[in-house]
Amino acid sequence: MKSPLDCKYLYGLIGYPLVHSFSMDFFNQKFLAEEIDAQYFNFEIEDLGLLWEIIAEHSNLNGLNVTAPFKEAIIPYMDEMDDDAREVGAVNVVRFMRDKQSGRLIGLKGYNSDVGGFERTLGDVLIPGRDHAMVLGTGGASKAVSAALRRHGVEVQLVSRRKSEHTLVYEEITRAMVAQYTLIVNATPLGKYPDDNLCPDFPYRFLTKDHLCYDLIYNPEETLFMKNSARYGASTKNGIEMLLLQAFDSYEIWTQDDE
């Protein structure tokens, strides 16, 4: 692989950890197949303050994807945001706005492709009568999923390990609640590789064949959340379709001003 500086356009992913991510392989294979002078690089950082250092060291950097734990923390770094990012309060795509003549960085614009990516996977999910969803987690991914579901008239109940005014804790979930909320979405990182022996502390025994349990995680292909759900008859879906849709959207965002 070439050095990140040995290409015309550089894109990347910031977050921590990144060992689970398929994005670098996906984009670099795309660039190679389409003969695009570009490279995608994983910037695995624990401190978001290092973002400015990354930008200073890579003058060819034109766009970033953002993953946990920085989707919300990166907002103060943005000069502009699109409507979805502003509504949700989370950013997962950053476009570098550069002067076309000098290449000088003139600003960062944040986007949220989680909303549209998730929304476009709902065709076989929101069957008639499936109008109540439990969304596990309260981070940036959860906010995007909730926004997309509400646009389709779905009533959303958030679940977390911490109690708040609008959030249930797992211990409060009853059989009657699960019977009502026939779509369960795992928007937490629990179960993501390499910690694939973990899963949300959900009462899986209350699930039935009427439920769909959707895990936003795509690595591993079948998470422990999905296995536990299937054991009680629920249908399952992972996040690979959403990931691919987001990747296409990201590249369109980064290159929208290219001539």
XYZ file of C-alpha atoms in Angstrom:
259
model
C 0.000 0.000 0.000
C 1.223 3.473 -0.864
C 1.911 6.091 1.776
C -1.165 8.276 2.515
C 0.793 11.205 1.082
C 1.553 9.440 -2.240
C -1.870 9.973 -3.822
C -3.917 12.887 -5.111
C -6.870 12.364 -2.789
C -6.838 10.920 0.720
C -9.897 9.840 2.661
C -10.128 8.095 5.993
C -11.910 6.942 9.101
C -11.455 8.321 12.602
C -12.586 6.514 15.716
C -11.433 4.069 18.347
C -11.080 1.129 18.086
C -11.131 0.444 14.333
C -10.125 -3.214 14.150
C -13.732 -4.124 13.232
C -14.001 -1.785 10.239
C -14.311 -2.936 6.618
C -14.210 0.606 5.226
C -10.505 0.787 4.376
C -10.565 -2.425 2.329
C -13.821 -1.440 0.627
C -12.653 1.980 -0.508
C -9.136 0.976 -1.490
C -10.498 -1.862 -3.635
C -12.911 0.630 -5.225
C -10.121 3.107 -5.961
C -7.926 0.371 -7.454
C -10.717 -1.073 -9.615
C -11.792 2.355 -10.898
C -8.208 3.628 -11.323
C -8.807 6.563 -8.985
C -5.657 8.207 -7.610
C -6.890 7.997 -4.025
C -6.348 6.081 -0.820
C -8.396 5.412 2.307
C -6.637 5.197 5.665
C -7.717 4.345 9.214
C -6.813 7.080 11.707
C -7.262 5.198 14.983
C -7.131 7.853 17.702
C -8.340 7.915 21.293
C -8.151 11.717 21.558
C -10.229 13.734 19.069
C -7.890 16.672 19.647
C -5.455 14.867 17.329
C -7.770 15.693 14.406
C -6.001 18.998 13.763
C -2.651 17.204 13.738
C -3.947 14.726 11.158
C -5.233 17.558 8.983
C -1.939 19.456 9.242
C 0.091 16.384 8.261
C -2.064 15.382 5.266
C -2.592 18.232 2.824
C -4.356 15.848 0.409
C -7.055 14.867 2.934
C -10.465 15.506 1.344
C -12.919 13.624 3.527
C -13.431 11.531 6.621
C -15.866 9.017 7.990
C -16.476 9.267 11.725
C -17.352 6.380 14.006
C -17.630 5.791 17.751
C -16.884 7.462 20.045
C -16.652 10.731 18.082
C -19.942 11.152 16.164
C -21.240 13.723 18.633
C -17.927 15.051 19.978
C -16.792 16.154 16.511
C -19.641 18.655 16.050
C -17.743 21.668 17.527
C -15.065 21.121 14.866
C -17.574 21.679 12.051
C -17.961 25.001 10.218
C -21.204 23.826 8.578
C -23.609 20.890 8.961
C -26.291 19.406 6.745
C -29.907 19.150 7.879
C -29.729 15.513 9.027
C -26.573 16.078 11.094
C -28.116 19.153 12.686
C -31.408 17.378 13.454
C -29.794 14.252 14.886
C -26.887 15.939 16.635
C -24.302 13.562 15.212
C -21.835 13.577 12.305
C -20.440 10.517 10.532
C -19.161 12.078 7.292
C -16.894 15.137 7.019
C -16.237 16.939 3.743
C -13.152 19.089 3.471
C -14.039 22.326 1.697
C -10.902 23.479 -0.120
C -10.211 26.434 -2.378
C -10.178 25.076 -5.941
C -7.177 27.159 -6.975
C -4.856 26.930 -3.989
C -6.133 23.767 -2.291
C -6.243 25.689 0.983
C -8.672 24.288 3.549
C -11.494 26.775 4.053
C -13.806 24.727 6.259
C -15.223 21.386 7.394
C -18.820 20.373 6.718
C -20.478 17.593 8.680
C -23.101 15.218 7.325
C -25.095 12.338 8.746
C -25.456 9.437 6.317
C -26.660 7.105 9.089
C -30.206 8.480 8.784
C -30.535 7.966 5.034
C -28.556 4.721 5.038
C -30.769 3.160 7.687
C -33.941 4.572 6.141
C -33.186 2.947 2.777
C -32.943 -0.500 4.424
C -36.459 -0.328 5.832
C -38.287 -1.680 2.783
C -38.489 -5.250 4.103
C -38.449 -4.180 7.748
C -41.522 -1.993 8.188
C -44.228 -4.470 7.261
C -47.859 -3.495 7.967
C -48.485 -3.313 11.696
C -44.826 -2.948 12.651
C -45.121 0.600 13.943
C -43.401 0.354 17.337
C -39.629 -0.029 17.768
C -37.246 -0.377 20.681
C -33.862 1.176 19.945
C -31.072 -0.046 22.200
C -28.518 2.656 22.963
C -28.572 6.435 23.091
C -25.471 7.464 21.110
C -25.133 8.966 17.656
C -26.248 5.818 15.807
C -29.317 5.514 18.023
C -30.291 9.124 17.330
C -30.023 8.589 13.575
C -32.052 5.359 13.669
C -34.738 6.991 15.817
C -35.021 9.956 13.449
C -35.389 7.666 10.418
C -38.048 5.527 12.106
C -40.071 8.518 13.270
C -40.137 9.850 9.711
C -42.041 6.679 8.856
C -44.527 7.084 11.700
C -42.893 4.509 13.969
C -43.141 5.073 17.718
C -39.674 4.714 19.236
C -38.757 3.657 22.756
C -35.106 4.132 23.728
C -33.428 1.628 26.037
C -30.127 2.162 27.832
C -28.158 1.021 30.843
C -28.793 4.439 32.402
C -32.237 5.702 33.332
C -33.427 9.065 32.007
C -36.724 10.836 31.414
C -37.273 9.311 27.970
C -35.241 6.127 28.324
C -36.002 2.732 29.816
C -33.368 0.595 31.468
C -33.210 -3.064 30.460
C -34.565 -4.242 33.811
C -37.827 -2.356 33.180
C -38.685 -4.177 29.950
C -41.718 -6.423 30.360
C -43.196 -9.171 28.205
C -46.101 -6.871 27.319
C -43.699 -4.165 26.128
C -41.791 -6.585 23.927
C -45.064 -7.849 22.470
C -45.931 -4.280 21.459
C -42.503 -3.307 20.101
C -41.973 -5.850 17.329
C -38.886 -4.133 15.881
C -35.790 -4.208 18.091
C -32.701 -2.326 16.877
C -29.301 -2.738 18.485
C -27.583 0.635 18.057
C -24.954 -0.093 20.717
C -21.404 -1.326 19.962
C -21.939 -4.420 22.119
C -21.013 -7.516 20.133
C -18.726 -5.793 17.645
C -15.533 -7.633 16.716
C -13.307 -8.447 18.560
C -15.716 -8.344 21.534
C -18.199 -10.633 19.800
C -18.980 -12.501 23.018
C -20.987 -9.491 24.248
C -24.579 -8.406 23.627
C -27.168 -6.059 25.138
C -28.816 -7.342 28.327
C -32.202 -7.623 26.603
C -34.907 -10.124 27.748
C -34.651 -12.285 24.627
C -37.019 -14.884 26.090
C -39.939 -12.522 25.381
C -39.280 -12.494 21.616
C -41.494 -14.326 19.105
C -41.658 -15.049 15.389
C -43.419 -11.684 14.982
C -40.245 -9.787 15.895
C -37.429 -8.487 13.728
C -34.156 -7.865 15.558
C -31.901 -5.550 13.551
C -28.256 -5.191 14.596
C -26.359 -2.241 13.098
C -23.130 -4.200 13.630
C -21.793 -5.917 10.479
C -18.670 -7.595 11.878
C -19.256 -10.368 12.857
C -21.910 -11.185 10.281
C -24.069 -12.822 12.957
C -23.740 -11.192 16.358
C -24.612 -12.709 19.709
C -27.618 -10.341 19.784
C -28.823 -11.916 16.537
C -28.141 -15.469 17.712
C -30.033 -14.940 20.968
C -32.935 -13.361 19.082
C -33.138 -16.172 16.526
C -33.160 -18.745 19.328
C -36.606 -17.451 20.313
C -37.972 -17.333 16.767
C -37.270 -13.726 15.795
C -36.079 -12.772 12.330
C -32.701 -11.013 12.242
C -30.839 -8.526 10.063
C -27.293 -7.167 10.311
C -25.812 -3.813 9.303
C -23.935 -4.727 6.119
C -26.550 -3.259 3.752
C -26.554 -0.022 5.709
C -22.737 0.056 5.670
C -22.587 -0.241 1.876
C -25.233 2.431 1.344
C -23.337 4.757 3.664
C -20.085 4.120 1.806
C -21.673 5.109 -1.513
C -23.188 8.198 0.107
C -19.868 9.184 1.670
C -18.044 9.140 -1.653
C -20.791 11.195 -3.298
C -20.532 13.768 -0.500
C -16.729 13.990 -0.756
C -16.728 14.398 -4.539
C -19.885 16.457 -5.092
C -17.929 19.554 -6.190
C -15.457 17.710 -8.404
C -15.548 18.685 -12.064
